[in-house]
Amino acid sequence: MAEAQNIPVGSTTSGSIAVAAESTVATRMSAPPSFDVADFPVPHGREEEWRFTPLERLRGLHDGTAVATGEGLKVVVEAPEGVTVENVGRDDARLGKAGTPVDRVAAQAYSAFEQASVVTVPKDTVLTEPIRIAVHGEGGTAFGHQVIELGAFAEALVVIDHTGDAVLAANVDYVLGDGAKLTVVSVQDWDDKAVHVAQHNALVGRDASFKSVVVTFGGDVVRLHPRVSYAGPGGEAELFGLYFTDAGQHQEHRLLVDHNTPHCRSHVIYKGALQGEGAHAVWIGDVLIEAKAEGTDTYEMNRNLVLTDGSRVDSVPNLEIETGEIVGAGHASTTGRFDDEQLFYLMARGIPEHEARRLVVRGFFAELVQQIGVPDVEERLLAKIEEELEASVA
C-alpha cells in the first residue's frame, strides 16, 4: 500500500486508499498478534510499525532489558457507588478479552505484569459521576494492565490521568456490552523524562457507543496504539486526540479501527501542535473495512499546526476497503503553519499579532477540548495549552 509520509510544512495529503481482497493493514505488523513476547522479534527500526520510533529512547522496553523495579508507580481508582474495582491475577478470564498485543512492547507488558486492575460497571447502570484512575510515577519501570468493562446498557465516563516520572508499558482493555455507552479520557501529562508505551483495545458490543479522547502533553517518548473492533452490528466508535509536542519530545499515536462487523460506524479526529527543535509527532491512522462489514460508515482526519522551525510531523492515514457495500469512507491529513487569512482578519480588527496567534491555536483545539465533558479536566487542559503557548507565540 502506498503511503503519504514525512509531510512537509504547508502540504496536504489524503493518504492512501486500497481496495483489496486480503488485509494489507494486518500485514503491516512484523509478527501476528500474540500474548507471548517470544513471538515478536526485537525491533531494529526498519520494521513498518517501528520506523518512526526512536528505539534508543525506550529505555529497554522494546528489547527485554527493561525490568520492573516494583516501586515508583502509584495507581488510585475513585469510583462511584455500584462500580466494582478489583485487583486480579494473571489467570482472570477478563484479561485480554478486548484484544491481543500486536507488538513486542505490548506483549512484554502482558507477560510482565503481576496484578491487573479490573473496573466493572454492572448492566443497566448509568453513572452520573466519572470514574477517575490516577496513575502517578515517582521513577522506576513498571508494566501494567487495566480493564474497564461495561455490562449491557450501562453508561460511564472514565478519566485516566498519567502524571509524574516513569518508564511504563501497559495494555488497557475496554469491553462494552450490548447497548453500552463508554467515554474514556486518557491524559498523558508526564514529566519531561517519562517514557510511556501502551496499547488500548476497545471491543464494542452490538449497538454500543465508544468515545475515546486521548490528550498528550508531557513525556520524553509517548507511543500509544488505540485499536477498535466490533462484537456486533450497530456499534459506533469516536476517537478524538489532542497533542502538543515540545522541543525534543516524541509523541506517536498509531490507530487501527477494524470494521469486522456489518453496519458499524467510526469517526476519528486527531489534532496536534508542535514547537521547538526536534519536536516530532507521528500519527498513523489505519481503517480496515473487511469484506463482511457491509454498511460501514467511517471517516478519519489528522491536522497538525507547526508553530516553529525545527519540528517534524509524520502523518499517514490509510483506508483499506474489501467490500463496495458501504455507506461512506474517507480520510484526510493536513500539516501547516498559521493561517495567514485568519491572522489578517483578527489583526484588522485591532487584535495584536501575538494575541491573534494565541486565538488561532485555541480555536484549533477548541472542538476537541469540548469533547471531554469533564469541566475540571477541560479547565486544566485549557490552562496547559495556555502554558505551552506562552513559550511559542507570546
Short mmCIF file of C-alpha atoms in Angstrom, two decimals:
data_model
loop_
_atom_site.label_atom_id
_atom_site.label_comp_id
_atom_site.label_asym_id
_atom_site.label_seq_id
_atom_site.Cartn_x
_atom_site.Cartn_y
_atom_site.Cartn_z
CA MET A 1 0.00 0.00 0.00
CA ALA A 2 1.38 3.40 -0.94
CA GLU A 3 1.79 5.79 1.97
CA ALA A 4 1.95 9.54 2.43
CA GLN A 5 4.77 10.22 4.87
CA ASN A 6 7.16 12.82 6.25
CA ILE A 7 4.77 15.57 5.21
CA PRO A 8 6.39 18.96 4.56
CA VAL A 9 5.03 22.01 6.34
CA GLY A 10 2.13 23.51 4.44
CA SER A 11 1.34 20.40 2.41
CA THR A 12 -1.83 18.34 2.40
CA THR A 13 -2.27 14.64 1.82
CA SER A 14 -5.27 12.37 1.61
CA GLY A 15 -3.16 9.33 2.48
CA SER A 16 -3.80 6.05 0.74
CA ILE A 17 -6.88 4.08 -0.20
CA ALA A 18 -6.72 0.43 -1.15
CA VAL A 19 -9.45 -1.89 -2.36
CA ALA A 20 -8.11 -5.35 -1.68
CA ALA A 21 -9.04 -9.00 -1.39
CA GLU A 22 -6.84 -9.52 1.66
CA SER A 23 -5.79 -7.40 4.60
CA THR A 24 -2.86 -5.11 3.90
CA VAL A 25 -3.33 -3.44 7.29
CA ALA A 26 -2.88 -6.78 9.05
CA THR A 27 0.38 -7.42 7.22
CA ARG A 28 1.79 -4.04 8.26
CA MET A 29 2.88 -5.70 11.52
CA SER A 30 6.10 -7.72 11.55
CA ALA A 31 4.50 -10.60 13.51
CA PRO A 32 0.97 -11.90 14.15
CA PRO A 33 -0.76 -10.77 17.37
CA SER A 34 0.29 -12.82 20.40
CA PHE A 35 0.33 -12.72 24.19
CA ASP A 36 3.83 -14.27 24.19
CA VAL A 37 6.74 -11.83 23.91
CA ALA A 38 8.87 -14.60 22.37
CA ASP A 39 6.67 -14.50 19.26
CA PHE A 40 7.92 -10.99 18.42
CA PRO A 41 11.43 -10.29 17.12
CA VAL A 42 13.39 -7.48 18.72
CA PRO A 43 12.71 -4.43 16.55
CA HIS A 44 15.58 -2.62 14.87
CA GLY A 45 13.74 0.41 13.49
CA ARG A 46 13.41 -0.84 9.92
CA GLU A 47 10.05 -2.50 10.57
CA GLU A 48 6.94 -0.72 9.34
CA GLU A 49 5.48 -0.31 12.84
CA TRP A 50 8.76 0.96 14.34
CA ARG A 51 10.35 3.08 11.62
CA PHE A 52 9.31 6.39 13.18
CA THR A 53 10.04 5.46 16.81
CA PRO A 54 13.37 6.36 18.49
CA LEU A 55 14.11 2.90 19.89
CA GLU A 56 17.20 4.09 21.75
CA ARG A 57 14.96 6.27 23.93
CA LEU A 58 12.55 3.50 25.00
CA ARG A 59 14.79 2.61 27.96
CA GLY A 60 14.82 -1.10 27.08
CA LEU A 61 11.06 -1.62 26.74
CA HIS A 62 11.46 -2.96 23.21
CA ASP A 63 14.33 -5.42 23.68
CA GLY A 64 13.63 -7.03 27.05
CA THR A 65 16.31 -5.21 29.04
CA ALA A 66 13.77 -3.13 30.97
CA VAL A 67 13.00 -4.77 34.31
CA ALA A 68 10.17 -3.79 36.65
CA THR A 69 11.51 -2.12 39.78
CA GLY A 70 8.41 -2.81 41.88
CA GLU A 71 8.26 0.76 43.11
CA GLY A 72 7.63 4.29 41.95
CA LEU A 73 4.21 3.83 40.27
CA LYS A 74 1.03 4.54 42.21
CA VAL A 75 -2.42 3.79 40.81
CA VAL A 76 -5.53 5.09 42.60
CA VAL A 77 -9.08 4.36 41.39
CA GLU A 78 -12.00 6.51 42.56
CA ALA A 79 -15.33 5.02 41.51
CA PRO A 80 -18.97 5.92 42.26
CA GLU A 81 -21.18 3.59 44.26
CA GLY A 82 -22.18 0.45 42.39
CA VAL A 83 -18.90 0.11 40.49
CA THR A 84 -16.67 -2.85 41.31
CA VAL A 85 -12.90 -2.33 41.48
CA GLU A 86 -10.71 -5.44 41.72
CA ASN A 87 -7.05 -6.38 41.58
CA VAL A 88 -6.83 -9.78 39.88
CA GLY A 89 -4.18 -12.30 38.96
CA ARG A 90 -2.94 -13.22 35.53
CA ASP A 91 -5.40 -16.12 35.17
CA ASP A 92 -8.52 -13.91 35.21
CA ALA A 93 -10.62 -14.65 32.11
CA ARG A 94 -11.40 -10.97 31.53
CA LEU A 95 -7.77 -10.11 30.73
CA GLY A 96 -7.03 -9.83 27.03
CA LYS A 97 -10.69 -10.16 26.08
CA ALA A 98 -10.70 -6.88 24.14
CA GLY A 99 -7.60 -7.54 22.07
CA THR A 100 -4.23 -9.24 21.71
CA PRO A 101 -0.82 -7.49 21.81
CA VAL A 102 0.36 -6.58 18.32
CA ASP A 103 3.96 -5.58 19.05
CA ARG A 104 6.80 -6.64 21.33
CA VAL A 105 6.30 -3.91 23.96
CA ALA A 106 2.61 -4.74 24.39
CA ALA A 107 3.45 -8.44 24.67
CA GLN A 108 6.22 -7.62 27.17
CA ALA A 109 3.74 -5.64 29.25
CA TYR A 110 1.27 -8.53 29.19
CA SER A 111 3.94 -11.06 30.13
CA ALA A 112 5.45 -8.98 32.94
CA PHE A 113 2.59 -7.50 34.99
CA GLU A 114 1.81 -9.14 38.34
CA GLN A 115 -1.72 -7.90 39.01
CA ALA A 116 -4.29 -6.24 36.79
CA SER A 117 -6.93 -3.71 37.79
CA VAL A 118 -10.47 -4.52 36.65
CA VAL A 119 -13.22 -1.90 36.89
CA THR A 120 -16.72 -3.24 36.23
CA VAL A 121 -19.92 -1.27 35.69
CA PRO A 122 -22.94 -3.61 36.04
CA LYS A 123 -25.56 -3.86 33.31
CA ASP A 124 -28.22 -1.14 33.17
CA THR A 125 -26.14 1.10 35.49
CA VAL A 126 -25.97 4.74 34.40
CA LEU A 127 -23.26 6.65 36.26
CA THR A 128 -23.69 10.37 36.89
CA GLU A 129 -20.13 10.86 38.17
CA PRO A 130 -16.91 9.87 36.36
CA ILE A 131 -14.64 7.01 37.33
CA ARG A 132 -11.18 8.50 37.93
CA ILE A 133 -7.96 6.49 37.61
CA ALA A 134 -4.82 8.35 38.67
CA VAL A 135 -1.51 6.85 37.52
CA HIS A 136 1.44 8.68 39.11
CA GLY A 137 5.06 7.81 38.57
CA GLU A 138 7.88 8.50 41.01
CA GLY A 139 10.66 6.97 38.94
CA GLY A 140 11.30 3.35 38.08
CA THR A 141 10.00 0.92 35.47
CA ALA A 142 6.56 -0.70 35.53
CA PHE A 143 4.31 -2.97 33.46
CA GLY A 144 0.56 -2.69 33.81
CA HIS A 145 -2.81 -3.99 32.68
CA GLN A 146 -6.13 -2.17 33.12
CA VAL A 147 -9.60 -3.45 32.21
CA ILE A 148 -12.75 -1.32 32.02
CA GLU A 149 -15.85 -3.46 31.43
CA LEU A 150 -19.43 -2.25 30.99
CA GLY A 151 -22.43 -4.55 31.16
CA ALA A 152 -25.29 -4.30 28.70
CA PHE A 153 -26.88 -0.84 28.51
CA ALA A 154 -24.54 0.60 31.16
CA GLU A 155 -23.19 4.14 30.74
CA ALA A 156 -19.96 5.53 32.17
CA LEU A 157 -17.26 8.17 31.78
CA VAL A 158 -13.69 7.26 32.77
CA VAL A 159 -10.76 9.66 33.24
CA ILE A 160 -7.28 8.09 33.24
CA ASP A 161 -4.68 10.63 34.32
CA HIS A 162 -0.94 9.96 33.91
CA THR A 163 1.49 12.22 35.79
CA GLY A 164 4.97 12.14 37.30
CA ASP A 165 8.02 10.26 36.03
CA ALA A 166 8.05 6.59 34.97
CA VAL A 167 9.03 4.10 32.31
CA LEU A 168 5.69 2.41 31.69
CA ALA A 169 4.50 -0.26 29.28
CA ALA A 170 0.83 -1.18 29.56
CA ASN A 171 -2.26 -2.65 27.96
CA VAL A 172 -5.66 -1.09 28.55
CA ASP A 173 -8.84 -3.01 27.63
CA TYR A 174 -12.30 -1.54 27.15
CA VAL A 175 -15.12 -4.08 26.87
CA LEU A 176 -18.59 -2.74 26.07
CA GLY A 177 -21.67 -4.90 26.39
CA ASP A 178 -24.60 -4.57 24.00
CA GLY A 179 -26.11 -1.09 24.06
CA ALA A 180 -23.49 0.24 26.49
CA LYS A 181 -22.02 3.75 26.27
CA LEU A 182 -18.45 4.47 27.38
CA THR A 183 -16.42 7.68 27.19
CA VAL A 184 -12.74 7.47 28.12
CA VAL A 185 -10.45 10.47 28.58
CA SER A 186 -6.78 9.43 28.73
CA VAL A 187 -4.44 12.28 29.71
CA GLN A 188 -0.66 11.94 29.31
CA ASP A 189 0.76 14.83 31.35
CA TRP A 190 4.06 13.20 32.27
CA ASP A 191 7.24 14.87 33.43
CA ASP A 192 9.88 15.57 30.79
CA LYS A 193 11.85 12.31 31.17
CA ALA A 194 8.98 9.83 31.25
CA VAL A 195 8.53 7.03 28.68
CA HIS A 196 5.04 5.65 28.10
CA VAL A 197 4.17 2.92 25.59
CA ALA A 198 0.66 1.44 25.64
CA GLN A 199 -1.85 -0.48 23.55
CA HIS A 200 -5.51 0.44 24.05
CA ASN A 201 -8.03 -2.21 22.94
CA ALA A 202 -11.76 -1.48 22.62
CA LEU A 203 -14.30 -4.21 21.89
CA VAL A 204 -17.62 -2.54 21.06
CA GLY A 205 -20.78 -4.59 21.53
CA ARG A 206 -23.95 -4.61 19.47
CA ASP A 207 -25.46 -1.08 19.25
CA ALA A 208 -22.87 0.14 21.78
CA SER A 209 -21.09 3.51 21.66
CA PHE A 210 -17.43 4.11 22.48
CA LYS A 211 -15.79 7.53 22.64
CA SER A 212 -12.08 7.96 23.31
CA VAL A 213 -10.37 11.29 23.95
CA VAL A 214 -6.56 11.00 24.09
CA VAL A 215 -4.65 14.06 25.31
CA THR A 216 -0.84 14.03 25.20
CA PHE A 217 1.37 16.83 26.53
CA GLY A 218 4.28 15.50 28.55
CA GLY A 219 6.93 12.80 28.42
CA ASP A 220 10.16 12.26 26.56
CA VAL A 221 8.61 9.48 24.44
CA VAL A 222 4.90 8.64 24.36
CA ARG A 223 3.72 5.97 21.93
CA LEU A 224 0.05 4.96 22.11
CA HIS A 225 -1.74 2.38 19.98
CA PRO A 226 -5.56 2.67 20.22
CA ARG A 227 -7.39 -0.19 18.47
CA VAL A 228 -11.11 -0.73 17.97
CA SER A 229 -13.08 -3.79 16.84
CA TYR A 230 -16.77 -4.65 16.98
CA ALA A 231 -18.55 -7.57 18.65
CA GLY A 232 -21.89 -6.95 16.95
CA PRO A 233 -23.65 -4.78 14.36
CA GLY A 234 -24.75 -1.23 15.09
CA GLY A 235 -21.69 -0.28 17.14
CA GLU A 236 -20.08 3.12 16.82
CA ALA A 237 -16.68 4.50 17.83
CA GLU A 238 -15.47 8.09 18.05
CA LEU A 239 -11.73 8.56 18.52
CA PHE A 240 -10.52 12.08 19.31
CA GLY A 241 -6.97 13.15 20.08
CA LEU A 242 -5.12 16.29 21.07
CA TYR A 243 -1.33 16.57 21.40
CA PHE A 244 1.12 19.42 21.96
CA THR A 245 4.67 18.37 21.12
CA ASP A 246 7.54 20.41 22.57
CA ALA A 247 11.24 20.59 21.72
CA GLY A 248 12.86 17.16 21.84
CA GLN A 249 9.64 15.27 22.53
CA HIS A 250 8.48 12.28 20.51
CA GLN A 251 4.71 11.71 20.58
CA GLU A 252 3.31 8.89 18.47
CA HIS A 253 -0.30 7.83 18.07
CA ARG A 254 -0.98 4.74 15.96
CA LEU A 255 -4.66 3.89 15.46
CA LEU A 256 -6.48 0.94 13.95
CA VAL A 257 -10.23 0.72 13.51
CA ASP A 258 -11.12 -2.77 12.30
CA HIS A 259 -14.60 -2.81 10.81
CA ASN A 260 -15.09 -6.54 11.17
CA THR A 261 -18.88 -6.44 11.61
CA PRO A 262 -21.68 -5.07 9.36
CA HIS A 263 -23.43 -1.75 9.89
CA CYS A 264 -20.95 -0.09 12.26
CA ARG A 265 -19.62 3.46 12.33
CA SER A 266 -16.33 5.16 13.22
CA HIS A 267 -15.19 8.77 13.28
CA VAL A 268 -11.59 9.82 14.02
CA ILE A 269 -10.21 13.33 14.56
CA TYR A 270 -6.71 13.95 15.93
CA LYS A 271 -5.11 17.40 16.12
CA GLY A 272 -1.62 18.38 17.16
CA ALA A 273 0.57 21.45 17.58
CA LEU A 274 4.37 21.34 17.53
CA GLN A 275 7.06 23.75 18.65
CA GLY A 276 10.80 23.70 19.21
CA GLU A 277 13.85 22.00 17.78
CA GLY A 278 13.46 18.24 17.49
CA ALA A 279 9.74 18.11 18.30
CA HIS A 280 8.42 15.03 16.48
CA ALA A 281 4.78 13.97 16.18
CA VAL A 282 3.70 10.77 14.44
CA TRP A 283 0.12 9.89 13.59
CA ILE A 284 -0.75 6.63 11.86
CA GLY A 285 -4.44 6.09 11.17
CA ASP A 286 -5.40 2.68 9.78
CA VAL A 287 -9.02 1.85 8.98
CA LEU A 288 -9.85 -1.59 7.64
CA ILE A 289 -13.28 -2.41 6.24
CA GLU A 290 -13.45 -6.18 5.98
CA ALA A 291 -15.40 -7.97 3.26
CA LYS A 292 -18.15 -8.93 5.70
CA ALA A 293 -18.54 -5.36 7.06
CA GLU A 294 -21.29 -4.16 4.74
CA GLY A 295 -22.98 -0.88 5.63
CA THR A 296 -19.87 0.64 7.23
CA ASP A 297 -19.65 4.41 7.65
CA THR A 298 -16.19 5.76 8.54
CA TYR A 299 -14.05 8.89 8.35
CA GLU A 300 -10.66 9.83 9.81
CA MET A 301 -8.74 13.11 9.87
CA ASN A 302 -5.43 14.34 11.25
CA ARG A 303 -4.46 18.03 11.38
CA ASN A 304 -1.14 19.44 12.54
CA LEU A 305 -0.16 23.04 13.29
CA VAL A 306 3.58 23.76 13.23
CA LEU A 307 4.41 26.77 15.40
CA THR A 308 8.20 26.98 14.99
CA ASP A 309 11.02 25.77 12.78
CA GLY A 310 12.80 22.55 13.64
CA SER A 311 9.67 20.45 14.20
CA ARG A 312 8.71 17.34 12.22
CA VAL A 313 5.38 15.65 11.52
CA ASP A 314 4.78 12.21 10.02
CA SER A 315 1.09 11.73 9.26
CA VAL A 316 -0.06 8.56 7.49
CA PRO A 317 -3.79 7.90 7.06
CA ASN A 318 -4.63 4.54 5.46
CA LEU A 319 -8.04 3.27 4.41
CA GLU A 320 -8.50 -0.27 3.15
CA ILE A 321 -11.84 -1.38 1.74
CA GLU A 322 -12.64 -5.01 1.00
CA THR A 323 -16.32 -4.50 0.10
CA GLY A 324 -18.14 -1.98 -2.06
CA GLU A 325 -21.33 -2.20 0.01
CA ILE A 326 -20.59 0.70 2.37
CA VAL A 327 -22.35 3.90 3.43
CA GLY A 328 -19.23 6.06 3.27
CA ALA A 329 -15.48 6.10 3.82
CA GLY A 330 -12.91 8.86 3.72
CA HIS A 331 -9.78 10.28 5.26
CA ALA A 332 -7.58 13.37 5.21
CA SER A 333 -4.37 14.76 6.67
CA THR A 334 -3.06 18.34 6.73
CA THR A 335 0.09 19.91 8.13
CA GLY A 336 0.84 23.63 8.02
CA ARG A 337 1.65 26.86 9.79
CA PHE A 338 -0.72 29.59 10.93
CA ASP A 339 -3.50 30.55 8.57
CA ASP A 340 -2.44 33.98 7.31
CA GLU A 341 -6.02 34.90 6.42
CA GLN A 342 -7.20 34.20 9.96
CA LEU A 343 -4.35 36.28 11.38
CA PHE A 344 -5.09 39.14 8.99
CA TYR A 345 -8.80 39.04 9.88
CA LEU A 346 -8.06 39.30 13.62
CA MET A 347 -5.31 41.92 13.29
CA ALA A 348 -7.50 44.05 11.01
CA ARG A 349 -9.90 44.30 13.95
CA GLY A 350 -7.28 45.70 16.27
CA ILE A 351 -6.05 42.48 17.90
CA PRO A 352 -2.24 42.45 18.35
CA GLU A 353 -0.41 39.77 16.38
CA HIS A 354 0.76 37.74 19.40
CA GLU A 355 -2.77 37.61 20.80
CA ALA A 356 -4.19 36.78 17.36
CA ARG A 357 -1.83 33.80 17.12
CA ARG A 358 -2.94 32.56 20.54
CA LEU A 359 -6.59 32.83 19.50
CA VAL A 360 -5.91 30.79 16.35
CA VAL A 361 -4.29 27.99 18.33
CA ARG A 362 -7.04 27.96 20.97
CA GLY A 363 -9.63 27.78 18.21
CA PHE A 364 -7.69 24.97 16.55
CA PHE A 365 -8.08 22.79 19.66
CA ALA A 366 -11.49 24.01 20.88
CA GLU A 367 -13.69 21.34 19.27
CA LEU A 368 -11.62 18.55 20.81
CA VAL A 369 -11.47 20.03 24.31
CA GLN A 370 -15.26 20.28 24.23
CA GLN A 371 -15.47 16.52 23.64
CA ILE A 372 -14.05 15.78 27.09
CA GLY A 373 -17.20 16.52 29.03
CA VAL A 374 -15.49 16.87 32.43
CA PRO A 375 -15.30 20.57 33.44
CA ASP A 376 -12.27 20.34 35.75
CA VAL A 377 -10.31 18.33 33.16
CA GLU A 378 -11.27 20.76 30.39
CA GLU A 379 -10.13 23.73 32.50
CA ARG A 380 -6.84 22.04 33.32
CA LEU A 381 -6.14 21.26 29.65
CA LEU A 382 -7.01 24.77 28.53
CA ALA A 383 -4.58 26.07 31.16
CA LYS A 384 -1.95 23.64 29.86
CA ILE A 385 -2.48 24.89 26.30
CA GLU A 386 -2.07 28.46 27.53
CA GLU A 387 1.16 27.46 29.29
CA GLU A 388 2.51 25.91 26.09
CA LEU A 389 1.50 28.96 24.07
CA GLU A 390 3.43 31.22 26.45
CA ALA A 391 6.59 29.56 25.17
CA SER A 392 5.74 29.72 21.47
CA VAL A 393 3.54 32.62 20.43
CA ALA A 394 3.63 35.01 23.38
#
